Coordinates of C-alpha atoms in Angstrom, one line a residue:
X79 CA 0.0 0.0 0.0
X80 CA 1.2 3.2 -1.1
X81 CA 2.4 5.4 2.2
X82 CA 0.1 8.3 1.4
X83 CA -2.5 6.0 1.1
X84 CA -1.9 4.8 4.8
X85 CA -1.8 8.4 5.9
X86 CA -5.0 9.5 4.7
X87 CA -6.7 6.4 6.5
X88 CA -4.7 7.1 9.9
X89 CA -5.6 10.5 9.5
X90 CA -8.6 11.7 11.4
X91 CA -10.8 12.9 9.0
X92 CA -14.5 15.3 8.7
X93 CA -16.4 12.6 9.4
X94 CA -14.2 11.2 11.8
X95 CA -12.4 7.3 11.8
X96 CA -14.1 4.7 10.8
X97 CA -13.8 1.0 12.4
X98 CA -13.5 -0.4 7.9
X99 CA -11.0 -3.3 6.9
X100 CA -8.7 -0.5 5.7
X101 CA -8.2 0.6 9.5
X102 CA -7.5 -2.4 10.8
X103 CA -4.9 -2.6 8.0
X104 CA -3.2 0.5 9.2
X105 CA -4.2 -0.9 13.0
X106 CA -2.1 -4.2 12.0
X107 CA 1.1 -1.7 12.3
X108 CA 0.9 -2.5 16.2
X109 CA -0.6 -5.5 16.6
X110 CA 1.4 -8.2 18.3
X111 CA 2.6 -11.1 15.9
X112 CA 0.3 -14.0 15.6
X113 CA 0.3 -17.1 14.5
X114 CA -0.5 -18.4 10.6
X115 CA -3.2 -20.5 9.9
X116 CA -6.2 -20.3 11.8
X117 CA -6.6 -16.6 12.3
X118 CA -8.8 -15.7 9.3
X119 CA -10.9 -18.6 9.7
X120 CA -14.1 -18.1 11.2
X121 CA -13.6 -18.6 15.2
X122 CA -17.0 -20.0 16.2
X123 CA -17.2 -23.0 14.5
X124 CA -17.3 -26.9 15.3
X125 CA -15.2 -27.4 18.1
X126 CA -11.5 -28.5 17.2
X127 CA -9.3 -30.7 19.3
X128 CA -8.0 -28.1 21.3
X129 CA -11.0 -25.7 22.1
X130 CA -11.7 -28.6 25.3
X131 CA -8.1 -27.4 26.8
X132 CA -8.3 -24.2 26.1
X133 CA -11.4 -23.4 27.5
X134 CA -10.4 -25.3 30.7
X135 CA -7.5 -23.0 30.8
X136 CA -9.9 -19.9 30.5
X137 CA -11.4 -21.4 33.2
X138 CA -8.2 -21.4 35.2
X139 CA -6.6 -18.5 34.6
X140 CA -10.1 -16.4 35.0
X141 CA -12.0 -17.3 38.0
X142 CA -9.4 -17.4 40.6
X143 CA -8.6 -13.5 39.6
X144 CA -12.6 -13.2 39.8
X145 CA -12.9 -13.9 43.1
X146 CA -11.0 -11.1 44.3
X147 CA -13.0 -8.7 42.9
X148 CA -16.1 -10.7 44.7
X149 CA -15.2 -10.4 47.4
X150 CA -14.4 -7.5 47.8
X151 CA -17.1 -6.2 46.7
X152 CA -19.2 -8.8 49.0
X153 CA -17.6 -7.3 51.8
X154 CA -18.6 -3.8 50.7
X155 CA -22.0 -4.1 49.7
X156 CA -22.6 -6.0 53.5
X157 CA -22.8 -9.7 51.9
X158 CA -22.7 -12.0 55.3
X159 CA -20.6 -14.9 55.6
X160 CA -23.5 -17.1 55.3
X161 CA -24.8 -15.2 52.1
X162 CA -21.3 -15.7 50.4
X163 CA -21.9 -18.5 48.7
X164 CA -25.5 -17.2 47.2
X165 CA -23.3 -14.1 45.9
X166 CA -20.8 -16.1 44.4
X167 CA -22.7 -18.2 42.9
X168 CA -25.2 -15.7 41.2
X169 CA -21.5 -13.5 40.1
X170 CA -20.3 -16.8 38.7
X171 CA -23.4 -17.3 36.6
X172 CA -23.2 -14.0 35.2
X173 CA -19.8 -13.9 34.2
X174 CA -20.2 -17.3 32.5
X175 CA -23.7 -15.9 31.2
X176 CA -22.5 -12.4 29.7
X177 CA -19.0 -13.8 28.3
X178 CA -21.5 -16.7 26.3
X179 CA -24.1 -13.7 25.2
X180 CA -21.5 -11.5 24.1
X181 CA -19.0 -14.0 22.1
X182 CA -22.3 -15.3 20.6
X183 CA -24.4 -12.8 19.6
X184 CA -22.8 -10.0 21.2
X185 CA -19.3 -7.9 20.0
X186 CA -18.6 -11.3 18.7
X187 CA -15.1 -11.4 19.6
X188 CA -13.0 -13.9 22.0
X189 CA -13.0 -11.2 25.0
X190 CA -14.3 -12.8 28.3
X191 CA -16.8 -10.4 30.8
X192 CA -14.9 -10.1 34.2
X193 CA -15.9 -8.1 37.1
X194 CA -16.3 -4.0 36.7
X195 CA -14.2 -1.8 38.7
X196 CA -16.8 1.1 37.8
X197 CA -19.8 -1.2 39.0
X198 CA -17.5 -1.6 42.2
X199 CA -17.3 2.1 42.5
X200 CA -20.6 2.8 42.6
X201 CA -21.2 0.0 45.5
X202 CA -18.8 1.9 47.3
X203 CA -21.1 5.1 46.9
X204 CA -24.2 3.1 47.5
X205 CA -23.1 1.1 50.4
X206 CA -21.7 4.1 51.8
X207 CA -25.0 5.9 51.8
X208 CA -25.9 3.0 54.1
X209 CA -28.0 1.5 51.5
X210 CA -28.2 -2.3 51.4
X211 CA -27.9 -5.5 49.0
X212 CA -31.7 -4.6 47.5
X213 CA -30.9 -1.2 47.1
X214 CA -27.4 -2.5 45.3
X215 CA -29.6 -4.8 43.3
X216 CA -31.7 -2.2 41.9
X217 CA -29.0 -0.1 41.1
X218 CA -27.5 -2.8 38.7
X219 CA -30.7 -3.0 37.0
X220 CA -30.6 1.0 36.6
X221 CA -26.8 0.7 35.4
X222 CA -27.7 -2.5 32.6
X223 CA -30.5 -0.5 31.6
X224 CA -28.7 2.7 30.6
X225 CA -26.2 1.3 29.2
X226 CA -28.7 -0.7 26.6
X227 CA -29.9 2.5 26.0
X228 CA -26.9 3.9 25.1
X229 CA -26.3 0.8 22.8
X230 CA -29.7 1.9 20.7
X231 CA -29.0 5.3 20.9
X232 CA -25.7 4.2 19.1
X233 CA -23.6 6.0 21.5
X234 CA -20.6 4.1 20.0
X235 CA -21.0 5.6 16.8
X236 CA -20.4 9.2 18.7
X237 CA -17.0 7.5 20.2
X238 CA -15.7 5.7 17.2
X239 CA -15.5 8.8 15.4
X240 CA -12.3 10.1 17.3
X241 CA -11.1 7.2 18.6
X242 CA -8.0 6.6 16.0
X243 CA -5.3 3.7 16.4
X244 CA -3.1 6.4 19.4
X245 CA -6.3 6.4 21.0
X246 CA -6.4 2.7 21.1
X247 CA -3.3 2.3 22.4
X248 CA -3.8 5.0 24.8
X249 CA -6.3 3.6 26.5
X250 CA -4.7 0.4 27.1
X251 CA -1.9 2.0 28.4
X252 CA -4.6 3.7 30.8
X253 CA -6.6 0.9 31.9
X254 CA -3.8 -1.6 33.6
X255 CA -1.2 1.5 34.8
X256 CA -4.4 2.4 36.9
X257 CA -5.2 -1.1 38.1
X258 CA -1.8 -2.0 38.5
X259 CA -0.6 -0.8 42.3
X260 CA -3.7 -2.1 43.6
X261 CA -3.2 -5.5 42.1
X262 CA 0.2 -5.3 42.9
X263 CA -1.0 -4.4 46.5
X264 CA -3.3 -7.3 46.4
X265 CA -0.6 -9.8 45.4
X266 CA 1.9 -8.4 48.0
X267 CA -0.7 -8.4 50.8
X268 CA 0.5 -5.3 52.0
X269 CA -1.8 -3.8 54.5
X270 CA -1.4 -1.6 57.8
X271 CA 0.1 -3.9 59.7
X272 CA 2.4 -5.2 56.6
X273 CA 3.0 -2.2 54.9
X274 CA 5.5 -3.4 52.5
X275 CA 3.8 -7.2 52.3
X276 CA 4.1 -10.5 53.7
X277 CA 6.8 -13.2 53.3
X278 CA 3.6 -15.3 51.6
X279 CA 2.8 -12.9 49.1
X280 CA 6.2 -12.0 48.0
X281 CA 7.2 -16.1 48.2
X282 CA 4.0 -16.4 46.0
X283 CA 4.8 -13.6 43.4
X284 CA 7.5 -14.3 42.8
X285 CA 7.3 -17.9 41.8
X286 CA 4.0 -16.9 39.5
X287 CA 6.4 -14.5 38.0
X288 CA 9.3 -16.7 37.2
X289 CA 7.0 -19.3 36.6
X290 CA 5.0 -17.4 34.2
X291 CA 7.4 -15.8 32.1
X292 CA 10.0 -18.6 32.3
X293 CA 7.0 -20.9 30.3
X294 CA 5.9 -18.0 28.0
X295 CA 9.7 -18.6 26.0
X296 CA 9.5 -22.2 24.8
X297 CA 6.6 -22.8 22.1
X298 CA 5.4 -25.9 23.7
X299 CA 4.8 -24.4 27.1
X300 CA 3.2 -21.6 26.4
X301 CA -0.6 -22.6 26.8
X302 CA 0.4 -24.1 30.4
X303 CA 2.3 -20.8 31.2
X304 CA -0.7 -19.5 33.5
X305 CA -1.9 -22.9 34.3
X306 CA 1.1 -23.9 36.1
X307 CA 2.4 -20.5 37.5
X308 CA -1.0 -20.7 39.3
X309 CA -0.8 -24.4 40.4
X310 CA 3.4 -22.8 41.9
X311 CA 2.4 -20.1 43.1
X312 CA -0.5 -21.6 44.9
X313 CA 1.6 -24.3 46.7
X314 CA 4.5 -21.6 47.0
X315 CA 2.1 -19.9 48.8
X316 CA 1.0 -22.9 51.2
X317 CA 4.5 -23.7 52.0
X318 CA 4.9 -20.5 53.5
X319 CA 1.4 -19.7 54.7
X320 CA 0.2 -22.9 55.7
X321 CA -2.9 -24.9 54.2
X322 CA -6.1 -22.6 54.0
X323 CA -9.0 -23.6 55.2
X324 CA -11.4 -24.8 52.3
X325 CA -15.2 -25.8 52.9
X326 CA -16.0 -28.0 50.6
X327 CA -19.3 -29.4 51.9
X328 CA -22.5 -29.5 50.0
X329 CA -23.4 -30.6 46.6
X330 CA -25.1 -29.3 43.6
X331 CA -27.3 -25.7 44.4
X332 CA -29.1 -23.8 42.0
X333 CA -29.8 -19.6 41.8
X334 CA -32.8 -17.8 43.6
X335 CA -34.5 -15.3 42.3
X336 CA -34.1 -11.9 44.0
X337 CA -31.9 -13.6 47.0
X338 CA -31.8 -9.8 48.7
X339 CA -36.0 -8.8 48.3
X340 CA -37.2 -6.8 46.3
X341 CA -35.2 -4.0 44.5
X342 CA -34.9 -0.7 46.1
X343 CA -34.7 2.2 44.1
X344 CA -34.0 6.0 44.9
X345 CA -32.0 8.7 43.5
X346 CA -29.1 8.2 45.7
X347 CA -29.1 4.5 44.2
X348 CA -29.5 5.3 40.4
X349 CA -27.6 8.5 40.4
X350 CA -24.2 6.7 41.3
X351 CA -25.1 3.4 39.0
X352 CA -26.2 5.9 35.7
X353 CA -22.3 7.5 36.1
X354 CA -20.9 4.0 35.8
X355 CA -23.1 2.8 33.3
X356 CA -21.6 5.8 30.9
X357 CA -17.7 4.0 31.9
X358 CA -18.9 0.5 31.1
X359 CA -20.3 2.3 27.9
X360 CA -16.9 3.9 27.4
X361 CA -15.2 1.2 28.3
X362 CA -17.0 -1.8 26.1
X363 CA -16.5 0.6 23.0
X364 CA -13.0 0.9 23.8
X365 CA -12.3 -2.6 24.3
X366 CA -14.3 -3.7 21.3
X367 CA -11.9 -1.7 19.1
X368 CA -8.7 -2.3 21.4
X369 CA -9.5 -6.5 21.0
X370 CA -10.6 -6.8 17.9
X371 CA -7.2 -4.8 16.4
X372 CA -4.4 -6.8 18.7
X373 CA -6.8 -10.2 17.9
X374 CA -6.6 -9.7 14.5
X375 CA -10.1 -10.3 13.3
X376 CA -12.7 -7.9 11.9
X377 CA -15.2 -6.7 13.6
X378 CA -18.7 -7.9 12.9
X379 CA -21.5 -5.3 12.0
X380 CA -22.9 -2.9 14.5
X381 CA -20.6 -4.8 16.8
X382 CA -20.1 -2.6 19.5
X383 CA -23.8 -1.2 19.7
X384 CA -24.9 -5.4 20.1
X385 CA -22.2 -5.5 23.0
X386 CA -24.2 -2.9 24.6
X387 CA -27.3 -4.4 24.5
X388 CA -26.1 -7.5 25.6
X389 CA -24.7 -6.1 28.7
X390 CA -27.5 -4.6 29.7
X391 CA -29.6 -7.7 29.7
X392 CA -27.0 -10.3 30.8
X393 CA -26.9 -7.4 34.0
X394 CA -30.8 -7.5 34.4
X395 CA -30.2 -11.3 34.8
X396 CA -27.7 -11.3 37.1
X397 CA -29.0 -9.1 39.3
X398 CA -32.4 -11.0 39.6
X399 CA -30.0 -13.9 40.3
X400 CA -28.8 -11.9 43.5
X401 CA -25.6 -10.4 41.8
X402 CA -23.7 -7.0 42.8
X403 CA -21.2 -6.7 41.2
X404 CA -21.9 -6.3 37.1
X405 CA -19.5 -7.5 34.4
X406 CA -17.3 -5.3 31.7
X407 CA -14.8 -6.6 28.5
X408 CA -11.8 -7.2 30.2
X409 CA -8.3 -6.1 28.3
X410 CA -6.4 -9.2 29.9
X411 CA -8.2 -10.8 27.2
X412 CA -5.8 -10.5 25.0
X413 CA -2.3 -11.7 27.1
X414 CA -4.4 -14.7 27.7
X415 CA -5.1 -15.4 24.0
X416 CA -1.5 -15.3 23.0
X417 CA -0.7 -17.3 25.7
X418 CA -2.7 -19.9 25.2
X419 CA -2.1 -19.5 21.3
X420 CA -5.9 -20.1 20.5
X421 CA -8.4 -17.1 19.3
X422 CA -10.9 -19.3 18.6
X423 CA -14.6 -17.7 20.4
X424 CA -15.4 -21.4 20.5
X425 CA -13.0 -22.2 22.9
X426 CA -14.1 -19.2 25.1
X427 CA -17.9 -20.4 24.7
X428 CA -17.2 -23.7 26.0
X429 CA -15.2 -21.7 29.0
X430 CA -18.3 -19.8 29.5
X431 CA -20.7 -22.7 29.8
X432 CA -17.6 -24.6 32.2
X433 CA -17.9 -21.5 34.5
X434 CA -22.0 -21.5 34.5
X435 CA -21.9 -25.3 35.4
X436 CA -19.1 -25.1 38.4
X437 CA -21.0 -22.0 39.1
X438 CA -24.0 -24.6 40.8
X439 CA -21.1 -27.0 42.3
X440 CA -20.7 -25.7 45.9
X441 CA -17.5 -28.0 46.6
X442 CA -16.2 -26.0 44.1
X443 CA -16.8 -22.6 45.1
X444 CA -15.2 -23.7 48.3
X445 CA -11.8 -24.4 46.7
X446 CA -11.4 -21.4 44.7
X447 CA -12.4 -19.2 47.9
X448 CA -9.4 -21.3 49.5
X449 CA -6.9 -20.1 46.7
X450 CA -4.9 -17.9 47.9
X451 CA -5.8 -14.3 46.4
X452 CA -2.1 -13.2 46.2
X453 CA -1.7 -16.0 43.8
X454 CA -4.1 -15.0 41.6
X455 CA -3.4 -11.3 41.4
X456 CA 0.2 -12.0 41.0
X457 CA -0.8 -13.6 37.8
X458 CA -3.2 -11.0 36.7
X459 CA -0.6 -8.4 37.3
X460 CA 2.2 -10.3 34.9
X461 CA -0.8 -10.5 32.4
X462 CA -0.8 -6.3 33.0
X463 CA 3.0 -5.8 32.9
X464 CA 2.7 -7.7 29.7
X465 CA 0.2 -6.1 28.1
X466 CA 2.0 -2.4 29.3
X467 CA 5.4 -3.7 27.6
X468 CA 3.7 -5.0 24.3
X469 CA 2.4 -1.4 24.0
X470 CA 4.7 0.7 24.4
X471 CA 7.2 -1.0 22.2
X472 CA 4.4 -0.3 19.3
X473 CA 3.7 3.1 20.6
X474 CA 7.6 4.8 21.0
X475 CA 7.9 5.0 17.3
X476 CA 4.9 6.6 16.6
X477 CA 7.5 10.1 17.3
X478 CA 7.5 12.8 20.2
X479 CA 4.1 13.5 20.0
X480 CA 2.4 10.7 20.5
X481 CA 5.1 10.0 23.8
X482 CA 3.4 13.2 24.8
X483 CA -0.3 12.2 23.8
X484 CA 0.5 8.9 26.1
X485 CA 2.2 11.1 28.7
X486 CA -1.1 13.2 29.6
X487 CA -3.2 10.3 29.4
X488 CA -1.4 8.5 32.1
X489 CA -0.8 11.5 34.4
X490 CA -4.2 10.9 36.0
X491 CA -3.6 7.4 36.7
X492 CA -0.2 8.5 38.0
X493 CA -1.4 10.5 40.4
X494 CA -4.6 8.1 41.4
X495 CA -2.6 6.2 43.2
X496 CA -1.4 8.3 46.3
X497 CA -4.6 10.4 46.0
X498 CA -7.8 8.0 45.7
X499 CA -7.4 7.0 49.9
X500 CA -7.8 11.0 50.5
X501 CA -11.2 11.0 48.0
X502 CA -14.3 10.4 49.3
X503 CA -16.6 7.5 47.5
X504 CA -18.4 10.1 45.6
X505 CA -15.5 11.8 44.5
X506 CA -13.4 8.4 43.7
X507 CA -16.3 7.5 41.4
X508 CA -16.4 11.2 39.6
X509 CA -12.7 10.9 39.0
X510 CA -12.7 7.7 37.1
X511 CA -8.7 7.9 35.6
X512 CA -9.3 6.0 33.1
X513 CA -12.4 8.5 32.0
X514 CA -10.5 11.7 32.1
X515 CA -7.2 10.2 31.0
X516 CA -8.4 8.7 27.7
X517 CA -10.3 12.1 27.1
X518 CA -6.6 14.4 27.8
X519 CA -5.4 12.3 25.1
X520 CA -7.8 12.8 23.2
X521 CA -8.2 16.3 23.2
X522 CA -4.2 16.9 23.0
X523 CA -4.0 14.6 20.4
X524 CA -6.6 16.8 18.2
X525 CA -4.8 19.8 19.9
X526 CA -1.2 18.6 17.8
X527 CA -3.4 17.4 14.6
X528 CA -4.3 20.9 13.9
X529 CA -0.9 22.8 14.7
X530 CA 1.0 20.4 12.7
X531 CA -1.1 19.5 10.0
X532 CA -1.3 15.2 10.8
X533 CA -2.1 12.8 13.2
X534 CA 0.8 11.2 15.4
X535 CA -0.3 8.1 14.2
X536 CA 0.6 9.1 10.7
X537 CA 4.8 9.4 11.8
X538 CA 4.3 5.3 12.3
X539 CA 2.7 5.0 8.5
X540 CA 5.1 6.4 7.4
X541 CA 8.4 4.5 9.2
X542 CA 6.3 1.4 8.1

């Protein structure tokens, strides 16, 4: 392809960028290598050999990482120990649930749906308001609802039309350099008391990291490279630590419907819920394009608007189910997919329904509580360290600008970190990072496209 040819589709244009095959040519500048021969085949089709494997590895490498953000969010919202298991069962349903929906009829691409942090922000604001789990309940339903709306009201068309392959990029960078101290945290188990971490969590991390990188290098052990660093770091862990307890009575249990009464709606329940509906709006969008670029596949019509739609039901379901904490396309998609060197939405399907059917095993929900959580965020942050590496080695020579474009963007995440224990709950959930750093970029990145004439995405055409 001719270079000014590539310019004039990296440049943003009057109508703005559109999400054609000819982007995701220019997007293929920065995608991470792939693999020949599957990739342009269609990825939900009869299940090959492999999809089994793979999907348990989804499994794996998914729901111990999950259960952090549960519980957490359990213990905010004022779940009891006794009402655990009802929770965890009705958030396991739902992930499995909206991760089917969406790689089926959804945004159609191999992206699972983890757990929110702007849902968990707005529990925080709810649950501080000394609201309850019906209250929390109905505020899900509010949030699914809106952001279904959005999905008719094609509120993704209004995004796509300045989000260019920078923007992409940026908001990657954005998304895991503002999760990435607290996972970090989390792994660590730092805490008052342990400021700095325990001996367990660093034992534990340290192993997943050496584990998991050491396996990413030889061809053959790649797939297994999560798998096993999870089954080290676990019994890393133990050695240290000592065996957790595990309850692993019961046997097969299936979802109630509203587990918490009747929904509970007021303004000081919707208000919070509508704000982090518009970031899962944001943030779907975002990923759609983000995923569907680094996977390598073309995006299916009206994608993202479907994606929203599907949220919002799949949320309406869950929260009838007795769910609190709603789902979101999560970014560590993508480091699992190469790791496990199959993009097939097959595979992630049959990782769906896996998850839905464990979801009703209590024995099982036992075990994974018992994992130790440092384990499991150890390994989600190497998936974000990953992912952080990958793109800035495609973003540096994109030129000065660019750098600078990234620059702004992170500065609010930055900052986040030493300033979100000083913010109130209302005021954490107002100043989303992620939100106001992708929009810096944005507007900076416009800001350079008029004074010099091009977009900084059109100094990596043209080195191509």
């Amino acid at each position: 392809m001719p270079l000014h040819t590539i310019a004039s589709i990296v440049r943003t244009e009057r109508y703005g960028w559109q999400a054609s095959r000819r982007v995701h040519r220019v997007l293929s500048i920065w995608r991470p290598p792939h693999h020949a021969g599957s990739a342009r085949r269609s990825i939900l089709a009869r299940p090959a050999a492999g999809d089994l494997r793979t999907a348990v590895l989804w499994v794996l490498a998914v729901v111990p990482q999950a259960f952090g953000f549960w519980l957490v969010a359990g213990d905010v919202a004022g779940v009891q120990p006794g009402q655990t298991r009802t929770f965890v069962l009705a958030a396991m349903l739902t992930l499995g649930l909206a991760t089917l929906a969406q790689v089926v009829v959804g945004y159609r691409l191999t992206l699972y749906e983890g757990p929110a942090a702007a849902y968990l922000a707005a529990v925080v604001v709810v649950a501080a308001g000394g609201h309850g789990l019906a209250a929390i309940g109905a505020g899900l339903l509010v949030g699914g609802a809106t952001v279904a709306l959005l999905g008719v009201l094609r509120f993704d068309r209004l995004l796509l039309r300045v989000f260019t392959p920078l923007t992409g990029m940026v908001f990657v960078l954005v998304v895991t350099v503002a999760v990435l101290p607290t996972t970090v945290a989390r792994a660590l188990a730092t805490s008052h008391v342990h400021p700095w971490g325990t001996t367990a969590g660093w034992v534990a991390a340290l192993a997943v990291v050496a584990v998991g990188v050491g396996l990413q290098r030889p061809r053959v052990t790649r797939p297994y490279a999560l798998l096993v660093a999870l089954l080290v770091g676990a019994a890393a862990a133990i050695a240290v630590g000592g065996v957790p307890h595990a309850d692993l009575s019961g046997g097969l249990a299936l979802p109630s419907a509203l587990p918490w009464g009747a929904p509970q709606f007021s303004v000081q329940v919707i208000v919070p819920f509508v704000i982090a509906a518009g970031l899962i709006a944001f943030n779907t969008v975002a990923a759609v394009e983000v995923g569907s670029a680094m996977q390598e596949v073309e995006k299916a019509r009206l994608a993202s608007a479907r994606g929203l739609v599907v949220h919002g039901a799949v949320q309406a379901v869950g929260a009838l189910a007795g769910n609190v904490l709603g789902t979101v396309a999560r970014l560590d998609s993508v480091p699992i997919v190469q790791l496990l060197g199959n993009r097939r939405r097959t595979a992630l399907a049959i990782a769906a329904l896996l998850v839905m059917a464990l979801a009703l095993v209590q024995p099982f929900l036992g075990l994974v509580a018992a994992l130790p959580l440092t384990v499991s965020a150890a390994l989600l942050a190497l998936m974000f360290c990953s992912m952080i590496v990958q793109t800035l080695q495609r973003l540096w020579p994109l030129g000065a600008h660019a750098r600078m474009v990234a620059a702004v963007a992170l500065a609010p995440s930055i900052a986040w970190t030493p300033l979100q224990h000083l913010l109130s709950p209302t005021a954490k959930l107002l100043g989303n990072p992620m939100l106001w750093g992708v929009a810096a970029g944005l507007v900076l990145e416009r800001v350079l496209e008029r004074r010099t004439g091009r977009a900084p995405a059109t100094a990596l055409a043209e080195r191509a």
